[in-house]
Amino acid sequence: MAARILVVDDDDSIRELLRLHLSSAGYEVQVAEDAIAAGYLVLRSPPDLIITDVNMPHMDGFEFVAALRADNALPRIPVIFLTSMEDGDARGRELGAAGYVTKPVRADRLLSLVAQHVPGGAIPIG
């Protein structure tokens, strides 16, 4: 059974790009345009991994993950932060980040990092 990955980003093109890379590598992918929509998906059926943008309207990626971590009823889901920021490292570490992918996204880096954290992972490109 393929690992389920939730991609959270307010940019349609980034969401679609990540969905294509991940689904082509054999993962089951859900997408959400913001942390609110993502929260509903997580509560309904927690994914195996979350890839979330840091800079989003309403609630940023760090706030989203902090809210998930505060809910003891949820499993501890590995999170990869998607960012163009270089200064998010300390905040992400506090939240137990599984890693970071910087924009523009390199498919080989993304798939390699994902494969390290989810079962049934695909073979990384390159």
Tab-separated table of N, CA, C and O in Angstrom:
chain	number	residue	atom	x	y	z
A	1	MET	N	0.851	-1.195	0.000
A	1	MET	CA	0.000	0.000	0.000
A	1	MET	C	0.888	1.247	0.000
A	1	MET	O	1.844	1.337	0.756
A	2	ALA	N	0.550	2.166	-0.851
A	2	ALA	CA	1.343	3.391	-0.987
A	2	ALA	C	1.160	4.299	0.222
A	2	ALA	O	0.075	4.384	0.800
A	3	ALA	N	2.242	4.961	0.587
A	3	ALA	CA	2.172	5.942	1.673
A	3	ALA	C	1.319	7.118	1.220
A	3	ALA	O	1.321	7.505	0.049
A	4	ARG	N	0.563	7.688	2.181
A	4	ARG	CA	-0.281	8.848	1.892
A	4	ARG	C	0.425	10.118	2.326
A	4	ARG	O	0.863	10.231	3.474
A	5	ILE	N	0.503	11.065	1.409
A	5	ILE	CA	1.187	12.327	1.673
A	5	ILE	C	0.207	13.474	1.459
A	5	ILE	O	-0.514	13.512	0.457
A	6	LEU	N	0.206	14.405	2.405
A	6	LEU	CA	-0.612	15.614	2.297
A	6	LEU	C	0.297	16.781	1.944
A	6	LEU	O	1.275	17.041	2.646
A	7	VAL	N	-0.019	17.466	0.843
A	7	VAL	CA	0.729	18.640	0.400
A	7	VAL	C	-0.128	19.868	0.686
A	7	VAL	O	-1.279	19.941	0.251
A	8	VAL	N	0.447	20.837	1.419
A	8	VAL	CA	-0.283	22.050	1.795
A	8	VAL	C	0.477	23.257	1.257
A	8	VAL	O	1.612	23.520	1.666
A	9	ASP	N	-0.130	23.975	0.315
A	9	ASP	CA	0.497	25.173	-0.252
A	9	ASP	C	-0.589	26.036	-0.864
A	9	ASP	O	-1.515	25.514	-1.486
A	10	ASP	N	-0.492	27.343	-0.677
A	10	ASP	CA	-1.497	28.244	-1.218
A	10	ASP	C	-1.288	28.538	-2.708
A	10	ASP	O	-2.139	29.143	-3.343
A	11	ASP	N	-0.198	28.084	-3.291
A	11	ASP	CA	0.108	28.299	-4.706
A	11	ASP	C	-0.334	27.075	-5.513
A	11	ASP	O	0.206	25.980	-5.337
A	12	ASP	N	-1.313	27.273	-6.404
A	12	ASP	CA	-1.855	26.176	-7.206
A	12	ASP	C	-0.769	25.435	-7.987
A	12	ASP	O	-0.779	24.209	-8.055
A	13	SER	N	0.151	26.177	-8.593
A	13	SER	CA	1.168	25.535	-9.433
A	13	SER	C	2.130	24.689	-8.602
A	13	SER	O	2.545	23.611	-9.032
A	14	ILE	N	2.470	25.143	-7.413
A	14	ILE	CA	3.350	24.356	-6.531
A	14	ILE	C	2.636	23.082	-6.078
A	14	ILE	O	3.207	21.989	-6.100
A	15	ARG	N	1.372	23.225	-5.683
A	15	ARG	CA	0.599	22.040	-5.269
A	15	ARG	C	0.551	21.006	-6.391
A	15	ARG	O	0.770	19.824	-6.163
A	16	GLU	N	0.277	21.459	-7.599
A	16	GLU	CA	0.162	20.541	-8.726
A	16	GLU	C	1.513	19.905	-9.060
A	16	GLU	O	1.597	18.715	-9.338
A	17	LEU	N	2.569	20.694	-9.024
A	17	LEU	CA	3.908	20.176	-9.299
A	17	LEU	C	4.280	19.081	-8.295
A	17	LEU	O	4.747	18.001	-8.675
A	18	LEU	N	4.068	19.348	-7.019
A	18	LEU	CA	4.380	18.350	-5.993
A	18	LEU	C	3.495	17.121	-6.127
A	18	LEU	O	3.964	15.985	-5.979
A	19	ARG	N	2.219	17.334	-6.416
A	19	ARG	CA	1.303	16.206	-6.609
A	19	ARG	C	1.798	15.313	-7.744
A	19	ARG	O	1.841	14.089	-7.618
A	20	LEU	N	2.206	15.925	-8.847
A	20	LEU	CA	2.703	15.149	-9.989
A	20	LEU	C	3.974	14.372	-9.647
A	20	LEU	O	4.086	13.181	-9.957
A	21	HIS	N	4.951	15.034	-9.025
A	21	HIS	CA	6.197	14.366	-8.651
A	21	HIS	C	5.924	13.184	-7.727
A	21	HIS	O	6.461	12.089	-7.922
A	22	LEU	N	5.122	13.413	-6.703
A	22	LEU	CA	4.882	12.387	-5.696
A	22	LEU	C	4.017	11.243	-6.213
A	22	LEU	O	4.311	10.073	-5.959
A	23	SER	N	2.962	11.561	-6.953
A	23	SER	CA	2.105	10.490	-7.474
A	23	SER	C	2.842	9.680	-8.535
A	23	SER	O	2.694	8.455	-8.601
A	24	SER	N	3.695	10.322	-9.336
A	24	SER	CA	4.500	9.595	-10.321
A	24	SER	C	5.479	8.642	-9.644
A	24	SER	O	5.876	7.631	-10.226
A	25	ALA	N	5.871	8.978	-8.425
A	25	ALA	CA	6.794	8.128	-7.667
A	25	ALA	C	6.059	7.040	-6.883
A	25	ALA	O	6.671	6.282	-6.140
A	26	GLY	N	4.745	6.977	-7.022
A	26	GLY	CA	3.993	5.906	-6.401
A	26	GLY	C	3.303	6.226	-5.094
A	26	GLY	O	2.757	5.326	-4.446
A	27	TYR	N	3.306	7.479	-4.690
A	27	TYR	CA	2.646	7.863	-3.439
A	27	TYR	C	1.194	8.248	-3.703
A	27	TYR	O	0.845	8.730	-4.778
A	28	GLU	N	0.350	8.074	-2.694
A	28	GLU	CA	-1.026	8.575	-2.733
A	28	GLU	C	-0.957	10.002	-2.213
A	28	GLU	O	-0.424	10.233	-1.115
A	29	VAL	N	-1.474	10.971	-2.956
A	29	VAL	CA	-1.299	12.380	-2.612
A	29	VAL	C	-2.644	13.081	-2.439
A	29	VAL	O	-3.532	12.954	-3.271
A	30	GLN	N	-2.759	13.821	-1.335
A	30	GLN	CA	-3.878	14.735	-1.113
A	30	GLN	C	-3.298	16.135	-1.107
A	30	GLN	O	-2.143	16.330	-0.689
A	31	VAL	N	-4.075	17.120	-1.548
A	31	VAL	CA	-3.601	18.498	-1.531
A	31	VAL	C	-4.610	19.387	-0.811
A	31	VAL	O	-5.796	19.101	-0.785
A	32	ALA	N	-4.076	20.447	-0.209
A	32	ALA	CA	-4.915	21.447	0.464
A	32	ALA	C	-4.318	22.820	0.190
A	32	ALA	O	-3.099	22.964	0.133
A	33	GLU	N	-5.199	23.802	0.024
A	33	GLU	CA	-4.740	25.146	-0.326
A	33	GLU	C	-4.333	25.986	0.874
A	33	GLU	O	-3.729	27.033	0.725
A	34	ASP	N	-4.676	25.542	2.084
A	34	ASP	CA	-4.266	26.273	3.283
A	34	ASP	C	-4.327	25.343	4.493
A	34	ASP	O	-4.753	24.198	4.390
A	35	ALA	N	-3.888	25.858	5.617
A	35	ALA	CA	-3.816	25.049	6.831
A	35	ALA	C	-5.194	24.647	7.342
A	35	ALA	O	-5.338	23.569	7.941
A	36	ILE	N	-6.199	25.464	7.098
A	36	ILE	CA	-7.557	25.137	7.560
A	36	ILE	C	-8.069	23.889	6.830
A	36	ILE	O	-8.521	22.929	7.456
A	37	ALA	N	-7.969	23.899	5.502
A	37	ALA	CA	-8.401	22.739	4.710
A	37	ALA	C	-7.559	21.516	5.063
A	37	ALA	O	-8.075	20.400	5.169
A	38	ALA	N	-6.265	21.723	5.263
A	38	ALA	CA	-5.369	20.618	5.617
A	38	ALA	C	-5.748	20.026	6.971
A	38	ALA	O	-5.724	18.802	7.155
A	39	GLY	N	-6.108	20.884	7.916
A	39	GLY	CA	-6.506	20.409	9.241
A	39	GLY	C	-7.698	19.472	9.174
A	39	GLY	O	-7.719	18.433	9.849
A	40	TYR	N	-8.683	19.807	8.348
A	40	TYR	CA	-9.843	18.925	8.179
A	40	TYR	C	-9.419	17.564	7.632
A	40	TYR	O	-9.878	16.531	8.098
A	41	LEU	N	-8.517	17.582	6.637
A	41	LEU	CA	-8.050	16.320	6.052
A	41	LEU	C	-7.296	15.473	7.077
A	41	LEU	O	-7.478	14.260	7.148
A	42	VAL	N	-6.457	16.108	7.870
A	42	VAL	CA	-5.681	15.386	8.877
A	42	VAL	C	-6.601	14.786	9.936
A	42	VAL	O	-6.427	13.632	10.343
A	43	LEU	N	-7.590	15.552	10.378
A	43	LEU	CA	-8.511	15.047	11.401
A	43	LEU	C	-9.347	13.886	10.877
A	43	LEU	O	-9.656	12.952	11.614
A	44	ARG	N	-9.714	13.949	9.602
A	44	ARG	CA	-10.528	12.891	9.002
A	44	ARG	C	-9.729	11.596	8.831
A	44	ARG	O	-10.223	10.515	9.115
A	45	SER	N	-8.471	11.737	8.365
A	45	SER	CA	-7.637	10.558	8.131
A	45	SER	C	-6.171	10.993	8.080
A	45	SER	O	-5.705	11.482	7.049
A	46	PRO	N	-5.450	10.863	9.191
A	46	PRO	CA	-4.067	11.337	9.243
A	46	PRO	C	-3.192	10.703	8.155
A	46	PRO	O	-3.213	9.482	7.979
A	47	PRO	N	-2.447	11.525	7.419
A	47	PRO	CA	-1.550	11.001	6.385
A	47	PRO	C	-0.277	10.422	7.016
A	47	PRO	O	-0.041	10.579	8.213
A	48	ASP	N	0.546	9.805	6.182
A	48	ASP	CA	1.825	9.268	6.645
A	48	ASP	C	2.893	10.354	6.719
A	48	ASP	O	3.874	10.213	7.453
A	49	LEU	N	2.707	11.431	5.947
A	49	LEU	CA	3.681	12.529	5.881
A	49	LEU	C	2.952	13.785	5.426
A	49	LEU	O	2.017	13.705	4.624
A	50	ILE	N	3.395	14.934	5.934
A	50	ILE	CA	2.861	16.224	5.494
A	50	ILE	C	4.007	17.048	4.924
A	50	ILE	O	5.074	17.133	5.525
A	51	ILE	N	3.763	17.636	3.757
A	51	ILE	CA	4.685	18.623	3.188
A	51	ILE	C	3.907	19.930	3.198
A	51	ILE	O	2.859	20.039	2.554
A	52	THR	N	4.385	20.904	3.958
A	52	THR	CA	3.644	22.159	4.077
A	52	THR	C	4.513	23.369	3.786
A	52	THR	O	5.674	23.436	4.201
A	53	ASP	N	3.912	24.301	3.070
A	53	ASP	CA	4.553	25.585	2.835
A	53	ASP	C	4.640	26.309	4.177
A	53	ASP	O	3.824	26.087	5.068
A	54	VAL	N	5.636	27.162	4.318
A	54	VAL	CA	5.751	27.953	5.537
A	54	VAL	C	4.891	29.207	5.430
A	54	VAL	O	4.113	29.509	6.328
A	55	ASN	N	5.004	29.928	4.333
A	55	ASN	CA	4.282	31.197	4.173
A	55	ASN	C	2.936	30.984	3.497
A	55	ASN	O	2.871	30.776	2.292
A	56	MET	N	1.870	31.034	4.317
A	56	MET	CA	0.506	30.889	3.801
A	56	MET	C	-0.391	31.878	4.533
A	56	MET	O	-0.081	32.265	5.656
A	57	PRO	N	-1.503	32.250	3.902
A	57	PRO	CA	-2.451	33.142	4.591
A	57	PRO	C	-3.191	32.403	5.711
A	57	PRO	O	-3.208	31.174	5.734
A	58	HIS	N	-3.776	33.141	6.613
A	58	HIS	CA	-4.582	32.644	7.745
A	58	HIS	C	-3.732	32.007	8.841
A	58	HIS	O	-3.815	32.392	9.981
A	59	MET	N	-2.937	31.007	8.480
A	59	MET	CA	-2.111	30.283	9.445
A	59	MET	C	-0.884	29.787	8.682
A	59	MET	O	-1.028	29.120	7.662
A	60	ASP	N	0.309	30.141	9.162
A	60	ASP	CA	1.501	29.694	8.425
A	60	ASP	C	1.802	28.223	8.732
A	60	ASP	O	1.163	27.604	9.593
A	61	GLY	N	2.752	27.666	8.022
A	61	GLY	CA	3.078	26.253	8.183
A	61	GLY	C	3.537	25.894	9.582
A	61	GLY	O	3.208	24.822	10.097
A	62	PHE	N	4.294	26.785	10.209
A	62	PHE	CA	4.756	26.518	11.577
A	62	PHE	C	3.579	26.475	12.552
A	62	PHE	O	3.510	25.609	13.425
A	63	GLU	N	2.647	27.430	12.411
A	63	GLU	CA	1.463	27.452	13.282
A	63	GLU	C	0.611	26.203	13.062
A	63	GLU	O	0.080	25.629	14.010
A	64	PHE	N	0.477	25.795	11.807
A	64	PHE	CA	-0.289	24.598	11.457
A	64	PHE	C	0.300	23.365	12.154
A	64	PHE	O	-0.402	22.601	12.813
A	65	VAL	N	1.605	23.191	12.041
A	65	VAL	CA	2.249	22.022	12.649
A	65	VAL	C	2.195	22.103	14.176
A	65	VAL	O	1.969	21.099	14.850
A	66	ALA	N	2.347	23.297	14.734
A	66	ALA	CA	2.237	23.454	16.185
A	66	ALA	C	0.849	23.041	16.663
A	66	ALA	O	0.708	22.376	17.700
A	67	ALA	N	-0.187	23.395	15.902
A	67	ALA	CA	-1.553	23.009	16.262
A	67	ALA	C	-1.719	21.489	16.204
A	67	ALA	O	-2.349	20.889	17.081
A	68	LEU	N	-1.142	20.855	15.185
A	68	LEU	CA	-1.209	19.391	15.098
A	68	LEU	C	-0.496	18.740	16.273
A	68	LEU	O	-0.995	17.783	16.866
A	69	ARG	N	0.683	19.271	16.609
A	69	ARG	CA	1.476	18.697	17.706
A	69	ARG	C	0.764	18.866	19.055
A	69	ARG	O	0.968	18.078	19.969
A	70	ALA	N	-0.064	19.897	19.177
A	70	ALA	CA	-0.772	20.154	20.434
A	70	ALA	C	-1.936	19.187	20.640
A	70	ALA	O	-2.436	19.051	21.758
A	71	ASP	N	-2.373	18.516	19.576
A	71	ASP	CA	-3.497	17.581	19.671
A	71	ASP	C	-2.959	16.185	19.974
A	71	ASP	O	-2.465	15.492	19.081
A	72	ASN	N	-3.047	15.768	21.216
A	72	ASN	CA	-2.514	14.474	21.629
A	72	ASN	C	-3.253	13.286	21.027
A	72	ASN	O	-2.766	12.157	21.091
A	73	ALA	N	-4.433	13.524	20.458
A	73	ALA	CA	-5.189	12.434	19.843
A	73	ALA	C	-4.629	12.070	18.464
A	73	ALA	O	-4.906	10.997	17.947
A	74	LEU	N	-3.830	12.961	17.880
A	74	LEU	CA	-3.250	12.707	16.562
A	74	LEU	C	-1.905	12.006	16.688
A	74	LEU	O	-1.145	12.282	17.617
A	75	PRO	N	-1.607	11.126	15.728
A	75	PRO	CA	-0.271	10.522	15.739
A	75	PRO	C	0.777	11.579	15.394
A	75	PRO	O	0.449	12.634	14.840
A	76	ARG	N	2.013	11.316	15.710
A	76	ARG	CA	3.101	12.247	15.367
A	76	ARG	C	3.462	12.018	13.908
A	76	ARG	O	4.128	11.052	13.562
A	77	ILE	N	2.994	12.902	13.059
A	77	ILE	CA	3.174	12.788	11.610
A	77	ILE	C	4.452	13.513	11.211
A	77	ILE	O	4.642	14.674	11.578
A	78	PRO	N	5.351	12.853	10.450
A	78	PRO	CA	6.542	13.563	9.980
A	78	PRO	C	6.135	14.733	9.070
A	78	PRO	O	5.192	14.605	8.291
A	79	VAL	N	6.854	15.843	9.208
A	79	VAL	CA	6.543	17.046	8.428
A	79	VAL	C	7.798	17.543	7.728
A	79	VAL	O	8.857	17.658	8.342
A	80	ILE	N	7.635	17.835	6.441
A	80	ILE	CA	8.681	18.488	5.661
A	80	ILE	C	8.182	19.884	5.338
A	80	ILE	O	7.080	20.038	4.804
A	81	PHE	N	8.972	20.888	5.700
A	81	PHE	CA	8.592	22.272	5.411
A	81	PHE	C	9.101	22.666	4.037
A	81	PHE	O	10.244	22.385	3.671
A	82	LEU	N	8.211	23.307	3.283
A	82	LEU	CA	8.527	23.822	1.961
A	82	LEU	C	8.675	25.325	2.111
A	82	LEU	O	7.743	25.998	2.550
A	83	THR	N	9.852	25.836	1.781
A	83	THR	CA	10.097	27.237	2.070
A	83	THR	C	11.095	27.879	1.133
A	83	THR	O	11.943	27.199	0.551
A	84	SER	N	10.988	29.165	0.995
A	84	SER	CA	12.018	29.941	0.307
A	84	SER	C	12.825	30.701	1.351
A	84	SER	O	13.775	31.387	1.051
A	85	MET	N	12.415	30.529	2.617
A	85	MET	CA	13.086	31.208	3.723
A	85	MET	C	14.303	30.415	4.183
A	85	MET	O	14.292	29.198	4.173
A	86	GLU	N	15.317	31.106	4.595
A	86	GLU	CA	16.497	30.445	5.129
A	86	GLU	C	16.504	30.468	6.658
A	86	GLU	O	17.285	29.776	7.277
A	87	ASP	N	15.624	31.261	7.260
A	87	ASP	CA	15.669	31.458	8.709
A	87	ASP	C	14.665	30.610	9.481
A	87	ASP	O	14.502	30.779	10.670
A	88	GLY	N	13.992	29.686	8.818
A	88	GLY	CA	12.980	28.890	9.493
A	88	GLY	C	13.526	27.668	10.206
A	88	GLY	O	12.785	26.949	10.854
A	89	ASP	N	14.811	27.431	10.101
A	89	ASP	CA	15.402	26.208	10.617
A	89	ASP	C	15.160	26.013	12.120
A	89	ASP	O	14.748	24.946	12.541
A	90	ALA	N	15.399	27.024	12.926
A	90	ALA	CA	15.248	26.885	14.382
A	90	ALA	C	13.799	26.592	14.754
A	90	ALA	O	13.530	25.715	15.572
A	91	ARG	N	12.867	27.295	14.153
A	91	ARG	CA	11.456	27.069	14.460
A	91	ARG	C	11.021	25.679	14.036
A	91	ARG	O	10.268	25.013	14.732
A	92	GLY	N	11.494	25.248	12.892
A	92	GLY	CA	11.155	23.910	12.417
A	92	GLY	C	11.715	22.821	13.309
A	92	GLY	O	11.059	21.812	13.554
A	93	ARG	N	12.928	23.009	13.783
A	93	ARG	CA	13.542	22.023	14.684
A	93	ARG	C	12.730	21.891	15.962
A	93	ARG	O	12.550	20.791	16.472
A	94	GLU	N	12.255	23.022	16.486
A	94	GLU	CA	11.428	22.989	17.699
A	94	GLU	C	10.180	22.133	17.496
A	94	GLU	O	9.689	21.522	18.427
A	95	LEU	N	9.675	22.110	16.266
A	95	LEU	CA	8.459	21.364	15.958
A	95	LEU	C	8.761	19.944	15.480
A	95	LEU	O	7.859	19.208	15.111
A	96	GLY	N	10.028	19.576	15.463
A	96	GLY	CA	10.406	18.230	15.058
A	96	GLY	C	10.339	18.000	13.562
A	96	GLY	O	9.925	16.933	13.114
A	97	ALA	N	10.736	18.986	12.781
A	97	ALA	CA	10.684	18.866	11.323
A	97	ALA	C	11.510	17.685	10.833
A	97	ALA	O	12.607	17.434	11.318
A	98	ALA	N	10.957	16.977	9.858
A	98	ALA	CA	11.680	15.868	9.231
A	98	ALA	C	12.664	16.412	8.197
A	98	ALA	O	13.573	15.712	7.787
A	99	GLY	N	12.460	17.657	7.779
A	99	GLY	CA	13.368	18.262	6.817
A	99	GLY	C	12.768	19.483	6.146
A	99	GLY	O	11.665	19.905	6.485
A	100	TYR	N	13.529	20.004	5.204
A	100	TYR	CA	13.136	21.200	4.463
A	100	TYR	C	13.379	20.976	2.989
A	100	TYR	O	14.356	20.323	2.610
A	101	VAL	N	12.517	21.531	2.174
A	101	VAL	CA	12.727	21.589	0.732
A	101	VAL	C	12.570	23.054	0.366
A	101	VAL	O	11.588	23.695	0.739
A	102	THR	N	13.567	23.595	-0.314
A	102	THR	CA	13.503	25.005	-0.686
A	102	THR	C	12.922	25.165	-2.083
A	102	THR	O	13.008	24.269	-2.928
A	103	LYS	N	12.291	26.308	-2.279
A	103	LYS	CA	11.772	26.663	-3.597
A	103	LYS	C	12.880	27.366	-4.369
A	103	LYS	O	13.590	28.164	-3.775
A	104	PRO	N	13.044	27.102	-5.648
A	104	PRO	CA	12.272	26.159	-6.454
A	104	PRO	C	12.582	24.712	-6.069
A	104	PRO	O	13.703	24.385	-5.702
A	105	VAL	N	11.562	23.877	-6.146
A	105	VAL	CA	11.659	22.495	-5.698
A	105	VAL	C	12.431	21.641	-6.705
A	105	VAL	O	12.139	21.671	-7.890
A	106	ARG	N	13.412	20.898	-6.183
A	106	ARG	CA	14.128	19.909	-7.002
A	106	ARG	C	13.502	18.556	-6.716
A	106	ARG	O	13.469	18.113	-5.557
A	107	ALA	N	13.017	17.886	-7.744
A	107	ALA	CA	12.324	16.604	-7.578
A	107	ALA	C	13.206	15.571	-6.893
A	107	ALA	O	12.728	14.828	-6.024
A	108	ASP	N	14.496	15.510	-7.230
A	108	ASP	CA	15.366	14.499	-6.629
A	108	ASP	C	15.513	14.715	-5.127
A	108	ASP	O	15.448	13.780	-4.336
A	109	ARG	N	15.667	15.956	-4.704
A	109	ARG	CA	15.782	16.275	-3.274
A	109	ARG	C	14.484	15.954	-2.547
A	109	ARG	O	14.477	15.354	-1.480
A	110	LEU	N	13.366	16.344	-3.147
A	110	LEU	CA	12.053	16.086	-2.555
A	110	LEU	C	11.829	14.590	-2.364
A	110	LEU	O	11.512	14.131	-1.259
A	111	LEU	N	12.011	13.804	-3.413
A	111	LEU	CA	11.731	12.373	-3.336
A	111	LEU	C	12.697	11.645	-2.410
A	111	LEU	O	12.303	10.709	-1.711
A	112	SER	N	13.930	12.085	-2.376
A	112	SER	CA	14.900	11.480	-1.472
A	112	SER	C	14.502	11.716	-0.016
A	112	SER	O	14.530	10.797	0.813
A	113	LEU	N	14.118	12.931	0.305
A	113	LEU	CA	13.723	13.272	1.669
A	113	LEU	C	12.441	12.547	2.067
A	113	LEU	O	12.332	12.004	3.171
A	114	VAL	N	11.472	12.497	1.171
A	114	VAL	CA	10.212	11.800	1.449
A	114	VAL	C	10.480	10.325	1.716
A	114	VAL	O	9.963	9.753	2.680
A	115	ALA	N	11.304	9.688	0.881
A	115	ALA	CA	11.585	8.258	1.016
A	115	ALA	C	12.243	7.917	2.353
A	115	ALA	O	12.115	6.793	2.834
A	116	GLN	N	12.922	8.872	2.970
A	116	GLN	CA	13.552	8.645	4.269
A	116	GLN	C	12.545	8.573	5.411
A	116	GLN	O	12.862	8.074	6.490
A	117	HIS	N	11.324	9.084	5.185
A	117	HIS	CA	10.392	9.248	6.300
A	117	HIS	C	9.065	8.515	6.189
A	117	HIS	O	8.277	8.569	7.130
A	118	VAL	N	8.817	7.863	5.057
A	118	VAL	CA	7.544	7.148	4.937
A	118	VAL	C	7.750	5.722	4.436
A	118	VAL	O	8.660	5.468	3.657
A	119	PRO	N	6.890	4.804	4.901
A	119	PRO	CA	6.980	3.427	4.441
A	119	PRO	C	6.478	3.332	2.992
A	119	PRO	O	5.728	4.195	2.531
A	120	GLY	N	6.894	2.309	2.313
A	120	GLY	CA	6.436	2.129	0.943
A	120	GLY	C	6.933	3.217	0.026
A	120	GLY	O	6.297	3.541	-0.955
A	121	GLY	N	8.078	3.792	0.388
A	121	GLY	CA	8.609	4.911	-0.375
A	121	GLY	C	9.046	4.522	-1.757
A	121	GLY	O	9.338	3.372	-2.049
A	122	ALA	N	9.067	5.490	-2.607
A	122	ALA	CA	9.508	5.293	-3.975
A	122	ALA	C	11.035	5.370	-4.029
A	122	ALA	O	11.677	5.844	-3.112
A	123	ILE	N	11.574	4.921	-5.124
A	123	ILE	CA	13.018	5.013	-5.331
A	123	ILE	C	13.340	6.429	-5.781
A	123	ILE	O	12.770	6.912	-6.767
A	124	PRO	N	14.219	7.139	-5.060
A	124	PRO	CA	14.537	8.519	-5.424
A	124	PRO	C	15.182	8.606	-6.812
A	124	PRO	O	15.910	7.707	-7.219
A	125	ILE	N	14.894	9.667	-7.502
A	125	ILE	CA	15.485	9.944	-8.823
A	125	ILE	C	16.884	10.495	-8.607
A	125	ILE	O	17.113	11.285	-7.715
A	126	GLY	N	17.796	10.124	-9.484
A	126	GLY	CA	19.151	10.698	-9.457
A	126	GLY	C	19.953	10.118	-8.374
A	126	GLY	O	20.830	10.545	-7.780
